[in-house]
Amino acid sequence: MVFSSLFFLYAFLPLCLIIYHLVKKIEHKNTVLLIFSLFFYAWGEPFWVIQLLISGCLVYLFGRLMAACRPDREQKSRKLFLILGIMSALIPLLVFKYSDFFIENLNALLGSAIPLPNFTLPIGISFYTFQIISYIVDLYWGNCRVQKRLDYFLLYESFFPQLIAGPIVRYTDIEQAMTDRHPSAKDRALGARRFVAGLAKKCLIANYAGSLVEQSIGSSRLGQLSGLEALIGLIAYTFQIYYDFSAYSDMAIGLGRIFGFHFPENFNYPYSSRSVTDFWRRWHISLSSFFRDYVYIPLGGNRRHQMLNLFIVWFLTGFWHGASWNFIFWGLYYLLFLILEKTFLLSVLERAPRLLGYLYMVPVTLFGWALFYFTDLSKLALFLGRLFAVDGPFVNLEGRVLLRQNLFFLLLALLGSLPILPRLKDRVNRKYSELEVHASPYYFAANLVQILGLLLLSTASLAGASYNPFLYFRF
């Protein structure tokens, strides 16, 4: 099931909210959320919900066993349960997501013919695997208390707002809210506004950008595109992946807040970055912080073997996104720029005019998304040949028509990806106190009109849409 579907918006979510608010005790509310979360996942994955439950139960069990050990006398046992817990979470991910990749490369290397298992990838497995790993590691480090109720732990693993595509929520983020949460009317209003804003980003911008990608670099005409058509397609994909993924995060954060959970932010206008270092502080923040806290720092961080640690982190970052060499190259591509920035480039960019940083990031980001998009490296080479007009015109009639038809949309998408509106809001808040603004009946009316207007526009878009995927579902 996806958030941007009429069934979710007008059947699943209203029914969940009604039943949730009818029950009074927190344990009953958690039971309602768990049942709806498992139904949400089983809607599209009726078989793989079993895998989700098995992984959750095993990590829960090893967490209980670890907590039963005394840190002062049974450290070896605690470490054993930590390893078993991590492996019970990781092994399904490695088997279902990467077994074909490993066997294909082994066959190519040895000339063997081992048959591929061709497993169907359980949706969201990369996200919920990292979540339960963060729990057992934090438990081992003493950053959280053991969860003694299996149903509460399974709710943490499977909570439907962020189950499929994040953000990656650590148990420490919601530990207190699992047993004590009291969302106010303001929380619900802000959550609803955040959800609807994300829905609009998905339906009105990401989906249109995706259809533009399918017309150009995703079409069978790739080898016949002009350079301008290839560039427009790449720019459209750059906007599609940002609006698609950030929209899901917005909807997840908004839904979580309605139910009284405060999830971490996952995006902070990454296309306003002036360096790769800054970009990765703003893009998929929950994933970057996961690798920093659970891989980079435990390996030694910048204290010892820094370059090796960085290589491991960015190899894993690329590989996490998919079982294909292009994702590995994509991770190492960003590693190269991060090393250059750590060595000298970042200090140069910090002293240079801001415009220079933006001009530096445009080609870096665009080529990075080209590398990310084309899982077939031969198609990437073909695309680059078209982009740089190696054996054809850069501008043709089709390219001019495509640009003319979509120039307004591309400019709108660009403006929306920059922190212009938040800065205008800050200026208003500096002129008038936040209390005055929020107390105004005009503020309430404007918010209500905004929410209803965006909801109606999104609904109309969904009713006639034929293109409505979430890109990060496949990761």
Tab-separated table of N, CA and C in Angstrom, residues 304-399:
chain	number	residue	atom	x	y	z
A	304	ARG	N	41.722	6.906	13.520
A	304	ARG	CA	42.659	5.951	12.939
A	304	ARG	C	42.055	5.355	11.667
A	305	HIS	N	42.896	5.141	10.678
A	305	HIS	CA	42.484	4.553	9.395
A	305	HIS	C	41.297	5.303	8.783
A	306	GLN	N	41.371	6.631	8.796
A	306	GLN	CA	40.229	7.417	8.356
A	306	GLN	C	39.835	7.112	6.914
A	307	MET	N	40.813	7.027	6.018
A	307	MET	CA	40.496	6.812	4.618
A	307	MET	C	39.857	5.433	4.401
A	308	LEU	N	40.357	4.423	5.104
A	308	LEU	CA	39.755	3.097	5.011
A	308	LEU	C	38.333	3.120	5.545
A	309	ASN	N	38.132	3.811	6.653
A	309	ASN	CA	36.794	3.906	7.232
A	309	ASN	C	35.826	4.602	6.276
A	310	LEU	N	36.307	5.668	5.640
A	310	LEU	CA	35.469	6.374	4.677
A	310	LEU	C	35.132	5.481	3.488
A	311	PHE	N	36.124	4.721	3.034
A	311	PHE	CA	35.883	3.814	1.903
A	311	PHE	C	34.802	2.798	2.273
A	312	ILE	N	34.893	2.202	3.446
A	312	ILE	CA	33.918	1.203	3.871
A	312	ILE	C	32.523	1.817	3.939
A	313	VAL	N	32.423	3.008	4.529
A	313	VAL	CA	31.126	3.664	4.694
A	313	VAL	C	30.488	3.970	3.342
A	314	TRP	N	31.269	4.509	2.413
A	314	TRP	CA	30.674	4.914	1.140
A	314	TRP	C	30.472	3.735	0.197
A	315	PHE	N	31.264	2.695	0.345
A	315	PHE	CA	30.976	1.450	-0.369
A	315	PHE	C	29.636	0.901	0.107
A	316	LEU	N	29.435	0.861	1.420
A	316	LEU	CA	28.187	0.353	1.974
A	316	LEU	C	27.012	1.265	1.653
A	317	THR	N	27.242	2.574	1.641
A	317	THR	CA	26.169	3.508	1.301
A	317	THR	C	25.658	3.243	-0.109
A	318	GLY	N	26.598	3.079	-1.054
A	318	GLY	CA	26.184	2.763	-2.408
A	318	GLY	C	25.503	1.409	-2.492
A	319	PHE	N	26.092	0.404	-1.851
A	319	PHE	CA	25.572	-0.964	-1.936
A	319	PHE	C	24.218	-1.083	-1.260
A	320	TRP	N	23.977	-0.288	-0.222
A	320	TRP	CA	22.681	-0.306	0.458
A	320	TRP	C	21.560	0.034	-0.513
A	321	HIS	N	21.851	0.921	-1.466
A	321	HIS	CA	20.813	1.384	-2.368
A	321	HIS	C	20.428	0.338	-3.415
A	322	GLY	N	21.282	-0.612	-3.693
A	322	GLY	CA	20.891	-1.617	-4.665
A	322	GLY	C	22.008	-2.588	-4.980
A	323	ALA	N	21.618	-3.775	-5.422
A	323	ALA	CA	22.581	-4.828	-5.752
A	323	ALA	C	23.013	-4.677	-7.200
A	324	SER	N	23.777	-3.639	-7.462
A	324	SER	CA	24.243	-3.361	-8.810
A	324	SER	C	25.512	-2.527	-8.716
A	325	TRP	N	26.401	-2.715	-9.695
A	325	TRP	CA	27.687	-2.013	-9.637
A	325	TRP	C	27.519	-0.509	-9.732
A	326	ASN	N	26.494	-0.043	-10.420
A	326	ASN	CA	26.354	1.412	-10.556
A	326	ASN	C	26.146	2.078	-9.203
A	327	PHE	N	25.454	1.402	-8.280
A	327	PHE	CA	25.256	1.988	-6.953
A	327	PHE	C	26.568	2.017	-6.163
A	328	ILE	N	27.380	0.989	-6.326
A	328	ILE	CA	28.691	0.993	-5.679
A	328	ILE	C	29.544	2.123	-6.234
A	329	PHE	N	29.564	2.263	-7.564
A	329	PHE	CA	30.326	3.349	-8.181
A	329	PHE	C	29.788	4.711	-7.747
A	330	TRP	N	28.463	4.787	-7.565
A	330	TRP	CA	27.846	6.034	-7.104
A	330	TRP	C	28.339	6.403	-5.703
A	331	GLY	N	28.404	5.424	-4.812
A	331	GLY	CA	28.922	5.688	-3.472
A	331	GLY	C	30.374	6.100	-3.493
A	332	LEU	N	31.189	5.418	-4.299
A	332	LEU	CA	32.614	5.737	-4.384
A	332	LEU	C	32.847	7.069	-5.108
A	333	TYR	N	31.946	7.407	-6.015
A	333	TYR	CA	32.006	8.715	-6.694
A	333	TYR	C	31.917	9.837	-5.660
A	334	TYR	N	30.977	9.724	-4.747
A	334	TYR	CA	30.856	10.754	-3.710
A	334	TYR	C	32.018	10.683	-2.721
A	335	LEU	N	32.543	9.495	-2.490
A	335	LEU	CA	33.728	9.367	-1.635
A	335	LEU	C	34.887	10.179	-2.201
A	336	LEU	N	35.074	10.115	-3.518
A	336	LEU	CA	36.156	10.854	-4.157
A	336	LEU	C	36.032	12.345	-3.880
A	337	PHE	N	34.843	12.898	-4.040
A	337	PHE	CA	34.664	14.338	-3.796
A	337	PHE	C	34.807	14.680	-2.318
A	338	LEU	N	34.363	13.797	-1.444
A	338	LEU	CA	34.512	14.058	-0.011
A	338	LEU	C	35.986	14.071	0.393
A	339	ILE	N	36.778	13.183	-0.186
A	339	ILE	CA	38.217	13.174	0.105
A	339	ILE	C	38.865	14.447	-0.416
A	340	LEU	N	38.489	14.854	-1.639
A	340	LEU	CA	39.028	16.105	-2.187
A	340	LEU	C	38.653	17.292	-1.301
A	341	GLU	N	37.424	17.296	-0.810
A	341	GLU	CA	37.002	18.404	0.043
A	341	GLU	C	37.710	18.377	1.393
A	342	LYS	N	37.899	17.192	1.957
A	342	LYS	CA	38.624	17.110	3.218
A	342	LYS	C	40.077	17.533	3.050
A	343	THR	N	40.644	17.256	1.868
A	343	THR	CA	42.061	17.561	1.629
A	343	THR	C	42.289	19.046	1.419
A	344	PHE	N	41.503	19.684	0.523
A	344	PHE	CA	41.750	21.105	0.263
A	344	PHE	C	40.533	21.837	-0.295
A	345	LEU	N	39.642	21.135	-0.993
A	345	LEU	CA	38.615	21.810	-1.772
A	345	LEU	C	37.593	22.529	-0.908
A	346	LEU	N	37.277	21.957	0.254
A	346	LEU	CA	36.258	22.565	1.102
A	346	LEU	C	36.709	23.936	1.600
A	347	SER	N	37.967	24.052	1.975
A	347	SER	CA	38.476	25.356	2.441
A	347	SER	C	38.450	26.383	1.320
A	348	VAL	N	38.701	25.929	0.084
A	348	VAL	CA	38.626	26.833	-1.075
A	348	VAL	C	37.200	27.302	-1.281
A	349	LEU	N	36.231	26.371	-1.222
A	349	LEU	CA	34.835	26.710	-1.428
A	349	LEU	C	34.305	27.640	-0.348
A	350	GLU	N	34.785	27.470	0.879
A	350	GLU	CA	34.315	28.316	1.979
A	350	GLU	C	34.776	29.756	1.819
A	351	ARG	N	35.929	29.960	1.183
A	351	ARG	CA	36.440	31.321	0.970
A	351	ARG	C	35.919	31.932	-0.322
A	352	ALA	N	35.456	31.102	-1.224
A	352	ALA	CA	35.017	31.570	-2.539
A	352	ALA	C	33.612	32.161	-2.456
A	353	PRO	N	33.208	32.936	-3.463
A	353	PRO	CA	31.818	33.430	-3.513
A	353	PRO	C	30.830	32.269	-3.509
A	354	ARG	N	29.667	32.498	-2.922
A	354	ARG	CA	28.668	31.431	-2.802
A	354	ARG	C	28.294	30.857	-4.163
A	355	LEU	N	28.233	31.723	-5.174
A	355	LEU	CA	27.842	31.271	-6.501
A	355	LEU	C	28.771	30.180	-7.016
A	356	LEU	N	30.056	30.264	-6.692
A	356	LEU	CA	31.012	29.265	-7.157
A	356	LEU	C	30.682	27.891	-6.587
A	357	GLY	N	30.264	27.854	-5.328
A	357	GLY	CA	29.882	26.581	-4.718
A	357	GLY	C	28.677	25.968	-5.404
A	358	TYR	N	27.694	26.808	-5.735
A	358	TYR	CA	26.511	26.296	-6.425
A	358	TYR	C	26.878	25.784	-7.813
A	359	LEU	N	27.725	26.522	-8.530
A	359	LEU	CA	28.136	26.103	-9.867
A	359	LEU	C	28.933	24.796	-9.824
A	360	TYR	N	29.675	24.596	-8.748
A	360	TYR	CA	30.424	23.345	-8.560
A	360	TYR	C	29.488	22.169	-8.317
A	361	MET	N	28.422	22.413	-7.542
A	361	MET	CA	27.534	21.314	-7.158
A	361	MET	C	26.586	20.879	-8.280
A	362	VAL	N	26.272	21.776	-9.203
A	362	VAL	CA	25.314	21.409	-10.256
A	362	VAL	C	25.806	20.222	-11.086
A	363	PRO	N	26.998	20.283	-11.699
A	363	PRO	CA	27.438	19.116	-12.484
A	363	PRO	C	27.726	17.897	-11.626
A	364	VAL	N	28.249	18.111	-10.404
A	364	VAL	CA	28.520	16.981	-9.514
A	364	VAL	C	27.227	16.235	-9.201
A	365	THR	N	26.182	16.974	-8.873
A	365	THR	CA	24.906	16.349	-8.524
A	365	THR	C	24.256	15.684	-9.731
A	366	LEU	N	24.266	16.376	-10.865
A	366	LEU	CA	23.628	15.819	-12.057
A	366	LEU	C	24.302	14.527	-12.496
A	367	PHE	N	25.626	14.523	-12.554
A	367	PHE	CA	26.301	13.292	-12.970
A	367	PHE	C	26.087	12.185	-11.945
A	368	GLY	N	26.057	12.557	-10.665
A	368	GLY	CA	25.792	11.554	-9.637
A	368	GLY	C	24.454	10.869	-9.847
A	369	TRP	N	23.412	11.647	-10.211
A	369	TRP	CA	22.103	11.030	-10.428
A	369	TRP	C	22.062	10.235	-11.721
A	370	ALA	N	22.860	10.619	-12.710
A	370	ALA	CA	22.949	9.793	-13.920
A	370	ALA	C	23.536	8.429	-13.574
A	371	LEU	N	24.575	8.426	-12.773
A	371	LEU	CA	25.200	7.179	-12.344
A	371	LEU	C	24.231	6.338	-11.520
A	372	PHE	N	23.404	7.014	-10.732
A	372	PHE	CA	22.423	6.339	-9.884
A	372	PHE	C	21.284	5.749	-10.719
A	373	TYR	N	20.865	6.468	-11.740
A	373	TYR	CA	19.677	6.072	-12.506
A	373	TYR	C	19.923	4.854	-13.386
A	374	PHE	N	21.066	4.837	-14.066
A	374	PHE	CA	21.313	3.776	-15.044
A	374	PHE	C	22.007	2.587	-14.385
A	375	THR	N	21.222	1.558	-14.067
A	375	THR	CA	21.814	0.353	-13.490
A	375	THR	C	22.621	-0.418	-14.531
A	376	ASP	N	22.302	-0.228	-15.798
A	376	ASP	CA	23.046	-0.828	-16.905
A	376	ASP	C	24.111	0.176	-17.349
A	377	LEU	N	25.378	-0.149	-17.115
A	377	LEU	CA	26.451	0.803	-17.409
A	377	LEU	C	26.595	1.081	-18.903
A	378	SER	N	26.175	0.135	-19.738
A	378	SER	CA	26.213	0.392	-21.180
A	378	SER	C	25.198	1.474	-21.545
A	379	LYS	N	24.062	1.492	-20.859
A	379	LYS	CA	23.081	2.549	-21.097
A	379	LYS	C	23.579	3.887	-20.560
A	380	LEU	N	24.330	3.851	-19.467
A	380	LEU	CA	24.932	5.082	-18.959
A	380	LEU	C	25.884	5.669	-19.992
A	381	ALA	N	26.709	4.809	-20.601
A	381	ALA	CA	27.640	5.282	-21.632
A	381	ALA	C	26.879	5.846	-22.829
A	382	LEU	N	25.789	5.176	-23.222
A	382	LEU	CA	24.971	5.662	-24.322
A	382	LEU	C	24.365	7.022	-23.981
A	383	PHE	N	23.861	7.142	-22.747
A	383	PHE	CA	23.282	8.413	-22.307
A	383	PHE	C	24.313	9.540	-22.349
A	384	LEU	N	25.509	9.283	-21.844
A	384	LEU	CA	26.541	10.320	-21.838
A	384	LEU	C	26.912	10.722	-23.259
A	385	GLY	N	26.923	9.751	-24.168
A	385	GLY	CA	27.185	10.071	-25.562
A	385	GLY	C	26.128	10.995	-26.139
A	386	ARG	N	24.859	10.760	-25.787
A	386	ARG	CA	23.786	11.641	-26.250
A	386	ARG	C	23.868	13.000	-25.562
A	387	LEU	N	24.172	12.994	-24.251
A	387	LEU	CA	24.222	14.246	-23.494
A	387	LEU	C	25.265	15.203	-24.067
A	388	PHE	N	26.419	14.669	-24.410
A	388	PHE	CA	27.496	15.508	-24.931
A	388	PHE	C	27.504	15.554	-26.457
A	389	ALA	N	26.395	15.073	-27.051
A	389	ALA	CA	26.195	15.172	-28.498
A	389	ALA	C	27.409	14.667	-29.273
A	390	VAL	N	27.858	13.453	-28.895
A	390	VAL	CA	29.051	12.889	-29.527
A	390	VAL	C	28.819	12.663	-31.011
A	391	ASP	N	27.656	12.151	-31.382
A	391	ASP	CA	27.409	11.882	-32.804
A	391	ASP	C	26.031	12.374	-33.233
A	392	GLY	N	25.636	13.533	-32.724
A	392	GLY	CA	24.342	14.098	-33.082
A	392	GLY	C	24.218	15.510	-32.564
A	393	PRO	N	23.112	16.195	-32.880
A	393	PRO	CA	22.945	17.590	-32.461
A	393	PRO	C	22.630	17.695	-30.980
A	394	PHE	N	23.040	18.784	-30.375
A	394	PHE	CA	22.651	19.029	-28.986
A	394	PHE	C	21.216	19.542	-28.931
A	395	VAL	N	20.836	20.360	-29.881
A	395	VAL	CA	19.480	20.914	-29.924
A	395	VAL	C	18.789	20.441	-31.202
A	396	ASN	N	17.593	19.897	-31.059
A	396	ASN	CA	16.781	19.556	-32.220
A	396	ASN	C	15.355	20.027	-31.963
A	397	LEU	N	14.474	19.794	-32.913
A	397	LEU	CA	13.101	20.275	-32.777
A	397	LEU	C	12.410	19.653	-31.566
A	398	GLU	N	12.586	18.342	-31.370
A	398	GLU	CA	11.947	17.666	-30.239
A	398	GLU	C	12.434	18.230	-28.903
A	399	GLY	N	13.731	18.530	-28.832
A	399	GLY	CA	14.286	19.099	-27.608
A	399	GLY	C	13.727	20.472	-27.312
